[in-house]
Tab-separated table of C-alpha atoms and ligand atoms in Angstrom:
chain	number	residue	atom	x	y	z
B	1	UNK	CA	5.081	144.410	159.436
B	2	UNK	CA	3.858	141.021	157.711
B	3	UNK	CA	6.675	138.665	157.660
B	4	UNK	CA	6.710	137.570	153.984
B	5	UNK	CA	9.296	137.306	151.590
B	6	UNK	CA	9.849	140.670	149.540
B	7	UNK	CA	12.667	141.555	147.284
B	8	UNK	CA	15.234	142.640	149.246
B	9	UNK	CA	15.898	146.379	149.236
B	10	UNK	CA	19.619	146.543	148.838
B	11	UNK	CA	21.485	147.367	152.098
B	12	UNK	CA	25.303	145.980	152.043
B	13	UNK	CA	27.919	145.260	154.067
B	14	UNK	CA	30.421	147.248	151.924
B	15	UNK	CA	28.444	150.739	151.996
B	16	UNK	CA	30.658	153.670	153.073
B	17	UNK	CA	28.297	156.533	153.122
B	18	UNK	CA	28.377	156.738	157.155
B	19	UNK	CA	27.686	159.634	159.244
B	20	UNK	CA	28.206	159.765	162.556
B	21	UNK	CA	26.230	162.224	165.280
B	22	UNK	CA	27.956	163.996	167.813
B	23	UNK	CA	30.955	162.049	167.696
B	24	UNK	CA	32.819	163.488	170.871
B	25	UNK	CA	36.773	163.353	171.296
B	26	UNK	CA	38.621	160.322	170.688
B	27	UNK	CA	41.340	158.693	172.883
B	28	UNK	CA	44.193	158.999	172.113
B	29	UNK	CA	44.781	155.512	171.335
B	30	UNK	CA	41.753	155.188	169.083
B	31	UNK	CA	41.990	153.586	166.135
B	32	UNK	CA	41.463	154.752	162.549
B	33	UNK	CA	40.791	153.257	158.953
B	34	UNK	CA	40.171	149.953	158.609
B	35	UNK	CA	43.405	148.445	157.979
B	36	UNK	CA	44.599	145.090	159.232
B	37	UNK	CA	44.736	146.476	162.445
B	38	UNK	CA	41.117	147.712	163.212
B	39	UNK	CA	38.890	146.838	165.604
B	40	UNK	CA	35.651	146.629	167.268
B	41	UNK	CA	35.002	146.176	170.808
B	42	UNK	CA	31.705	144.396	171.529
B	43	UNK	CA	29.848	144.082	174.546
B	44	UNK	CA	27.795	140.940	174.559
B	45	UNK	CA	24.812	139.436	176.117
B	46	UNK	CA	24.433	137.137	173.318
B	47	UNK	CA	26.486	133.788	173.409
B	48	UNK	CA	25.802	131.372	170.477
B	49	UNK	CA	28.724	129.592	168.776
B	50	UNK	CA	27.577	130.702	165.483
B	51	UNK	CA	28.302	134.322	166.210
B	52	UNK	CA	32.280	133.648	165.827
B	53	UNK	CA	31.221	133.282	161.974
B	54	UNK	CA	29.753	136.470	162.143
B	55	UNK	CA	33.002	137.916	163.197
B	56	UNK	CA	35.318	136.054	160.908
B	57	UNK	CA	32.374	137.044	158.231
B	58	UNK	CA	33.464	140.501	158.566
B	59	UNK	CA	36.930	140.584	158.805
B	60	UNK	CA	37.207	139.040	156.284
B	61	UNK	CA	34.794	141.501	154.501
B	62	UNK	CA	36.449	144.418	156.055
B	63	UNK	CA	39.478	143.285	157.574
B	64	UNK	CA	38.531	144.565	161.223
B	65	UNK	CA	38.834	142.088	164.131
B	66	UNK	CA	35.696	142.164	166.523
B	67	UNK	CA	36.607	141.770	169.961
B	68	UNK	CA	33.849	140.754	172.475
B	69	UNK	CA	33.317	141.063	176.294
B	70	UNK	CA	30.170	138.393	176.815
B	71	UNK	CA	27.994	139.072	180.022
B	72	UNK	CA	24.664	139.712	181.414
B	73	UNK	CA	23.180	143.093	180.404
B	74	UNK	CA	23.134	144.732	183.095
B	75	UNK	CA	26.564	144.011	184.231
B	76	UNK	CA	27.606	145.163	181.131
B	77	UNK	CA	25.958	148.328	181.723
B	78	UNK	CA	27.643	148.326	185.127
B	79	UNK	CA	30.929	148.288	183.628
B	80	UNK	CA	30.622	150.934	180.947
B	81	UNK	CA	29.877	153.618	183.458
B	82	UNK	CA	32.684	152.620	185.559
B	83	UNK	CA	35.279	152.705	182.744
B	84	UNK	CA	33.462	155.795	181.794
B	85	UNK	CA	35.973	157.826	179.035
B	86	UNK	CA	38.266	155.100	179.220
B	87	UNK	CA	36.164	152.384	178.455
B	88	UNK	CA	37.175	150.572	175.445
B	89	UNK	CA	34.013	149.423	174.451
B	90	UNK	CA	32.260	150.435	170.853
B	91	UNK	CA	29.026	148.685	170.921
B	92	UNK	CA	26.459	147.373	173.487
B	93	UNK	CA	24.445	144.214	172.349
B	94	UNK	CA	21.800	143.225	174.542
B	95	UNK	CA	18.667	140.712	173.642
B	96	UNK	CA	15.593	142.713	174.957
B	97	UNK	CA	14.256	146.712	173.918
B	98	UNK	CA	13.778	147.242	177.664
B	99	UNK	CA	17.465	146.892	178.302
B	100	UNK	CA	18.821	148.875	175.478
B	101	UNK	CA	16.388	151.260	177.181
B	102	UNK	CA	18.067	151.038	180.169
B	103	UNK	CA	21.437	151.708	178.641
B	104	UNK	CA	19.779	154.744	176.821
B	105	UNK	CA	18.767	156.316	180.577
B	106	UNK	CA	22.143	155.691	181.297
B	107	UNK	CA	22.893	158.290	178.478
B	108	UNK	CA	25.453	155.422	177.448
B	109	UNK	CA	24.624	155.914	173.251
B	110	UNK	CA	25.157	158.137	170.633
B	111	UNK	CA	23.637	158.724	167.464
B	112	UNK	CA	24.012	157.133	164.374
B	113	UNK	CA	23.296	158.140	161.095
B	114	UNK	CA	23.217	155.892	158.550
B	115	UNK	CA	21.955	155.228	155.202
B	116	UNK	CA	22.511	151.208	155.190
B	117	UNK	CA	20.945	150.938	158.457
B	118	UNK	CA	17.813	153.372	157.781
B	119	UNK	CA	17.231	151.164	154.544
B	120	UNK	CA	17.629	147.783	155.999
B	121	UNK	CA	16.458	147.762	159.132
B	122	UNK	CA	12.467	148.846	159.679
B	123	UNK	CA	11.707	152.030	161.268
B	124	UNK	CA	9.687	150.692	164.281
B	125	UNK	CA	13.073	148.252	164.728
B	126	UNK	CA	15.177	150.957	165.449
B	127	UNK	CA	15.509	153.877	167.640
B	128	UNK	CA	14.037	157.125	166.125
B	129	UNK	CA	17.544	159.006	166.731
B	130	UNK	CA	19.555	155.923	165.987
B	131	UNK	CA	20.676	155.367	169.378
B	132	UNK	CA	20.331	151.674	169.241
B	133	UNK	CA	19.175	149.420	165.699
B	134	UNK	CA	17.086	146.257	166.314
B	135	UNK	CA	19.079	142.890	164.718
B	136	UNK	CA	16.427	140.411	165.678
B	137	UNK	CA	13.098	140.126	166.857
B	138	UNK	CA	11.345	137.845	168.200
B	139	UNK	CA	7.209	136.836	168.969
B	140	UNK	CA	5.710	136.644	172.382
B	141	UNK	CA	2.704	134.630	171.339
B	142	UNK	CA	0.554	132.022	173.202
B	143	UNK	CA	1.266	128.512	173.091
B	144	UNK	CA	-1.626	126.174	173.889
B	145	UNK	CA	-1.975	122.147	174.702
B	146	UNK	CA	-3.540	121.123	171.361
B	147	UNK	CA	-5.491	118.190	173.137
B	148	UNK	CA	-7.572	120.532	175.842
B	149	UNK	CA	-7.578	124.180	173.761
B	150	UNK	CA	-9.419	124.670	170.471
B	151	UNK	CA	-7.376	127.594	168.872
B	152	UNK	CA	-10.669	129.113	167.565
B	153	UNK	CA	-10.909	129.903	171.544
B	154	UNK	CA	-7.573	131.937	171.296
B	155	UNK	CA	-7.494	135.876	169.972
B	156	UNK	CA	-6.079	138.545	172.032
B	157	UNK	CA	-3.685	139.145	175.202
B	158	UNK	CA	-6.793	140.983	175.852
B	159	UNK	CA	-9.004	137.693	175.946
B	160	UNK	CA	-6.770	135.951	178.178
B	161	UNK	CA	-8.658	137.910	181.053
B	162	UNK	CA	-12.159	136.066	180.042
B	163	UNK	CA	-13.525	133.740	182.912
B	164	UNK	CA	-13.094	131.170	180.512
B	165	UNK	CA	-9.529	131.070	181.250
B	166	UNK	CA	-9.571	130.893	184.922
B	167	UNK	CA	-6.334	128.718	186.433
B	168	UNK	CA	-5.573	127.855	182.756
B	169	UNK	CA	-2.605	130.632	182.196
B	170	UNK	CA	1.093	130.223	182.866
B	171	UNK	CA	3.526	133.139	182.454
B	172	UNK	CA	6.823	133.612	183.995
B	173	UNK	CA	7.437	136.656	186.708
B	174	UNK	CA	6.916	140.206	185.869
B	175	UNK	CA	10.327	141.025	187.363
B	176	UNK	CA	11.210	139.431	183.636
B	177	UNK	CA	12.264	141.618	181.190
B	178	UNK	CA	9.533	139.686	178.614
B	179	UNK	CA	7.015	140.308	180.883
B	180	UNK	CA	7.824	143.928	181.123
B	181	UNK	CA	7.843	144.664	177.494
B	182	UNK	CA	4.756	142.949	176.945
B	183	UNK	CA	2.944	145.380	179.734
B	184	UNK	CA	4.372	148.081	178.254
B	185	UNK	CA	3.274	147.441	174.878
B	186	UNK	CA	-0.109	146.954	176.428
B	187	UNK	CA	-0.099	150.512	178.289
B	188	UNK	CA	0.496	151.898	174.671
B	189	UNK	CA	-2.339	150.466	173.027
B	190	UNK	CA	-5.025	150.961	175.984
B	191	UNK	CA	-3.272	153.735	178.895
B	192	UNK	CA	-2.280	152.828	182.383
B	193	UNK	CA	-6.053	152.022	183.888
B	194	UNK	CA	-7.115	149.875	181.420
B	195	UNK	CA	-3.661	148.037	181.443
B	196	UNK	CA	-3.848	147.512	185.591
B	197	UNK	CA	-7.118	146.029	185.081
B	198	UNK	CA	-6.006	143.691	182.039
B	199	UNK	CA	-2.679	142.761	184.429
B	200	UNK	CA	-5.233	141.710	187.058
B	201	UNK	CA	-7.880	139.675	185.288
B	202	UNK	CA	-4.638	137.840	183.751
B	203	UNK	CA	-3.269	137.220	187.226
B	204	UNK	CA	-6.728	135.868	188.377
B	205	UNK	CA	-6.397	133.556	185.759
B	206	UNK	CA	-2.860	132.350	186.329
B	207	UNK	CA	-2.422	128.123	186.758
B	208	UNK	CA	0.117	128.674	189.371
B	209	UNK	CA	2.173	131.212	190.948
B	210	UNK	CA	4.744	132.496	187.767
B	211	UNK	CA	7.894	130.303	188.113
B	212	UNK	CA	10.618	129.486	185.569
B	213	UNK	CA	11.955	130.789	182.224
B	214	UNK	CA	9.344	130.381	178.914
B	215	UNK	CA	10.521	126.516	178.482
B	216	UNK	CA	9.209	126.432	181.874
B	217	UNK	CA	5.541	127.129	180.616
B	218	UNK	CA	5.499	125.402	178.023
B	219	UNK	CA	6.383	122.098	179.579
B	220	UNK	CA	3.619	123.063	182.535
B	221	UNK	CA	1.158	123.237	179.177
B	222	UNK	CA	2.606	119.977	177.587
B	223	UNK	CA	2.477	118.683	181.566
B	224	UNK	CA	-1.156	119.660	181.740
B	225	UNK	CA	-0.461	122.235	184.609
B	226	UNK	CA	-2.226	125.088	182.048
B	227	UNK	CA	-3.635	125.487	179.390
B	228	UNK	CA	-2.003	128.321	177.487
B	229	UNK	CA	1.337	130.188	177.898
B	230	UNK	CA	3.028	133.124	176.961
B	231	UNK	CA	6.195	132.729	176.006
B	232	UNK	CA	9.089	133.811	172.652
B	233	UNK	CA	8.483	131.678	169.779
B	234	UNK	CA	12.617	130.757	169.907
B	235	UNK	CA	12.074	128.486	172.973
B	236	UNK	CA	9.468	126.005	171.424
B	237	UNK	CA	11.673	126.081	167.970
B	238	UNK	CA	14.755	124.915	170.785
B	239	UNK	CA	12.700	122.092	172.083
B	240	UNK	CA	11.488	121.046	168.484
B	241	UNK	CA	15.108	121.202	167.316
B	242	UNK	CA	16.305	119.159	171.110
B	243	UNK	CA	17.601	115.569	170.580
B	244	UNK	CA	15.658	114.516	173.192
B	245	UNK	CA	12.842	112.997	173.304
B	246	UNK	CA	11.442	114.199	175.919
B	247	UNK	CA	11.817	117.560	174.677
B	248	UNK	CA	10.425	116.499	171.360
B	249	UNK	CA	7.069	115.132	172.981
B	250	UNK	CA	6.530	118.799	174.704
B	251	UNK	CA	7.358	120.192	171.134
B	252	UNK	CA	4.390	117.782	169.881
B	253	UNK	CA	1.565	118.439	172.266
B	254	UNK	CA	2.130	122.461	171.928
B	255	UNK	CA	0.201	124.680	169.182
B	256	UNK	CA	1.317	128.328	168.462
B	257	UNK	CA	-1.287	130.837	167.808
B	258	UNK	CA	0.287	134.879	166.980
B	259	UNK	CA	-2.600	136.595	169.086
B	260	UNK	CA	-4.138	140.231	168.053
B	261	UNK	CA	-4.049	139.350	164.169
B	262	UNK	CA	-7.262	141.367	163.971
B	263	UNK	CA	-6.101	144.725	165.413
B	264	UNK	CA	-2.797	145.743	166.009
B	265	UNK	CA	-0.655	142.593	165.742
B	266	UNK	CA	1.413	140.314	167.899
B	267	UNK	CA	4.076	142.214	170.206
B	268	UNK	CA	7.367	141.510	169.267
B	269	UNK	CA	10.725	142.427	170.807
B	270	UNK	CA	14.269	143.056	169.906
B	271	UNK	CA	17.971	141.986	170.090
B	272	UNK	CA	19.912	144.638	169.595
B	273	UNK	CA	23.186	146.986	169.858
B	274	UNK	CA	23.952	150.325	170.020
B	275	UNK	CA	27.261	152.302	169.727
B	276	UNK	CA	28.485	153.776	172.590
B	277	UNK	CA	29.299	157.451	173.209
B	278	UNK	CA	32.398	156.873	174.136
B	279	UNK	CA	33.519	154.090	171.468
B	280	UNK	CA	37.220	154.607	170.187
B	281	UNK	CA	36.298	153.049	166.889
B	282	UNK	CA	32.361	154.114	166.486
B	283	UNK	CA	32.930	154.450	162.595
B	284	UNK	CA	34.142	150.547	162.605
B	285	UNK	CA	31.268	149.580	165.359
B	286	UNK	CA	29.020	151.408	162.699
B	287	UNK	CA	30.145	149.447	160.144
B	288	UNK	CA	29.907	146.262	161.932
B	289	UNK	CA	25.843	147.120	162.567
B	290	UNK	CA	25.844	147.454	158.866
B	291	UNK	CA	27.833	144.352	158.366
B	292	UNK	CA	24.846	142.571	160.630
B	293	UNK	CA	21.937	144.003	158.966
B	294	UNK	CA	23.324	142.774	155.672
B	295	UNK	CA	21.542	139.342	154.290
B	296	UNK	CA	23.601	136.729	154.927
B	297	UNK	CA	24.770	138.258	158.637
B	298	UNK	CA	21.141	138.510	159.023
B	299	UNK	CA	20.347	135.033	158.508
B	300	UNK	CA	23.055	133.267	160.743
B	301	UNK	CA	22.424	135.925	163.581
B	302	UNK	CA	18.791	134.798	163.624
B	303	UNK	CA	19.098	131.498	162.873
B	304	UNK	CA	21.872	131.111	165.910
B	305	UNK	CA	18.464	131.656	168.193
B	306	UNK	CA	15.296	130.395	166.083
B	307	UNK	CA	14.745	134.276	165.761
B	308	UNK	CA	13.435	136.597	163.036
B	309	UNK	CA	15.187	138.624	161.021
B	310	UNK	CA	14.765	142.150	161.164
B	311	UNK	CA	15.487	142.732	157.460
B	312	UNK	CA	12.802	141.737	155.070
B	313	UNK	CA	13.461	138.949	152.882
B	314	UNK	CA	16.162	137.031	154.713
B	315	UNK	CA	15.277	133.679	154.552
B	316	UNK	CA	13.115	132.216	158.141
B	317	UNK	CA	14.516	129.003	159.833
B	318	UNK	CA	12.239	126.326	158.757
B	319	UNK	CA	11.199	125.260	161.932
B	320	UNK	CA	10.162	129.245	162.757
B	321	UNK	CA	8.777	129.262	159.291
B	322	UNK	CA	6.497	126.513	160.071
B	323	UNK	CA	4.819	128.482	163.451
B	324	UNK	CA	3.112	130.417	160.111
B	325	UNK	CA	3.193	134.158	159.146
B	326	UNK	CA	1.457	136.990	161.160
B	327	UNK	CA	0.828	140.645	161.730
B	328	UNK	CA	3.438	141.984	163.972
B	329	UNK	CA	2.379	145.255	166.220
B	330	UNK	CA	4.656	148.096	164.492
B	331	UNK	CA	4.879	150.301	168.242
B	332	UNK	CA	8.094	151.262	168.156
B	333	UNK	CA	10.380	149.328	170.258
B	334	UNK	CA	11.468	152.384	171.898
B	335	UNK	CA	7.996	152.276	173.986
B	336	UNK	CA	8.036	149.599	175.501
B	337	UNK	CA	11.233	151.348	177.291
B	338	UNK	CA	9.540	154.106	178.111
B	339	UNK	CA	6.425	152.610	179.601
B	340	UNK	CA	8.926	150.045	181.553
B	341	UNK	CA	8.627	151.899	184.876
B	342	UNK	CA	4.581	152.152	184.773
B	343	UNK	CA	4.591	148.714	183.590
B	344	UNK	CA	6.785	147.820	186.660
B	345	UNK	CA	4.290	149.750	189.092
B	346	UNK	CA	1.324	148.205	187.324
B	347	UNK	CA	2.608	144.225	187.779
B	348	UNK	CA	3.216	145.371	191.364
B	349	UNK	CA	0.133	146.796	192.149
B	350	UNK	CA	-1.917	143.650	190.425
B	351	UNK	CA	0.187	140.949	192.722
B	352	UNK	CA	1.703	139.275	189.194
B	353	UNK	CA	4.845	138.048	191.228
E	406	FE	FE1	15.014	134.528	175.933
């Protein structure tokens, strides 16, 4: 997918025409229609102040009040299974493919079906039974010090393995989700042997031991500990957007450059949610996706974290507008899922800490 403005297809927040998959039994205190007194449960690992306009944004479209439980993923995902039938959770919103993977192991989703969603959101965005929809995504490109790297030097994740690079590249830990997703994407395009041997060359050519978040890397660039880091385009947009000066001069002395334009594109990842399989009001929580996945939804929810929207032409943030267009790799986010536990192995076995 090229993001570029397109006419938009059409996908609204009012459409009805909903089916549901293998909707089990409700509770008995579940909740039907949308009347005043609907809801929507929502597990959270996203906290941005601008997301309360997304709620009041659709109830007043719709009249149903969204109700959210914010934590870290996993503890979410923790606290699911323990409610197990009881639970009163409808959706699961987590910021990374490989943990709406995890929650998919967990057999914690159930289908959805659904005509708004299938149009709006790209196929490679979503799960291929609807388990889970992508609402954001968001680049992991490299981010070089503009003084000591001439981007004509820059092409692949592949390339970042070349001598050249030696104790020039800062990443953060592979125990990191990021990380993960990125192997994984990598196992897809070349197989397991290939992708040990990439994991190892990058390691040789690591500046330091991985340490820190992706700000973390791209201060060590702007610091002059590297030379070039991987890291989600939303962080640098954060420090270009910072009050601070000091944040502002990292922001200056940082290029992006959207690797693998020649083959199969940069790897992005997702935010996203899925509805739950036990979900007292899945037709509302399916609604709400719908809601999100509609244009102007789309725009706060990815403008709340300098993402991307998933739904082609939504207006970009200017400052993520400005990082330029590129070639996104279309692998399904699904894989990266899959390939986490290889990926895992692989990291291991090539001493990327
Ligand atoms: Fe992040």
């Amino acid at each position: 997918m090229t993001l570029k403005r397109r006419a938009f297809l059409g996908a609204g927040a009012a459409a009805t025409a909903v089916a549901l998959g293998s909707l089990r039994q409700r509770p008995a205190n579940a909740q039907f229609g949308f009347g005043r007194r609907s809801v929507v449960n929502l597990y959270s690992s996203r906290h941005y102040d601008t997301d309360d306009q997304l709620y009041e944004g659709f109830r007043a479209a719709t009249g149903i009040r969204v109700n959210v439980v914010e934590a870290e993923a996993d503890q979410l995902i923790e606290r699911i299974k323990s409610e197990g039938q009881n639970s009163p959770a409808d959706l699961l919103m987590t910021v990374d493919a490989g943990r709406l993977w995890r929650a998919e192991q967990e057999d914690l989703f159930q289908p959805v079906s659904s005509a708004v969603l299938s149009a709006a959101i790209p196929e490679n965005l979503r799960h291929p039974d609807g388990l889970w929809f992508g609402l954001t995504q968001r680049a992991r490109v490299l981010m070089y010090n503009k003084a000591t790297v001439d981007p004509a030097d820059l092409s692949t994740y592949e390339d970042l393995v070349d001598p050249k690079w030696r104790g020039r590249i800062l990443t953060r830990s592979s125990t990191n989700i990021y990380s993960q997703s990125l192997v994984g994407s990598m196992i897809a395009a070349h197989g397991e042997a290939d992708t040990e041997a990439w994991a190892r060359g990058l390691v040789a050519n690591f500046a330091r031991d991985p340490q820190g978040g992706d700000t973390d890397q791209i201060k060590a660039v702007a610091a002059g500990l590297g030379d070039v880091a991987i890291s989600n385009t939303y962080y640098l947009a954060r420090l270009i957007k910072s009050d601070k000066a000091e944040d502002q001069a990292v922001a200056e002395a940082i290029g992006v450059f959207f690797p693998n334009q020649d083959d199969r594109g940069t790897h992005v990842n997702i935010s996203g949610a899925g509805v739950l399989k036990t979900a007292p009001n899945a037709a509302a929580a399916v609604r709400f996706l719908e809601y999100l996945s509609s244009p102007e939804a789309q725009r706060i929810f990815a403008e709340s974290n300098n993402e991307y929207p998933v739904v082609e032409g939504v207006a970009i943030d200017s400052v993520v507008a400005g990082f330029g267009e590129f070639k996104a790799d279309t692998l399904n986010a699904s894989v990266f899922g899959r390939n986490n536990p290889e990926a895992l192995r692989i990291t291991d076995r090539a001493g990327w800490n």
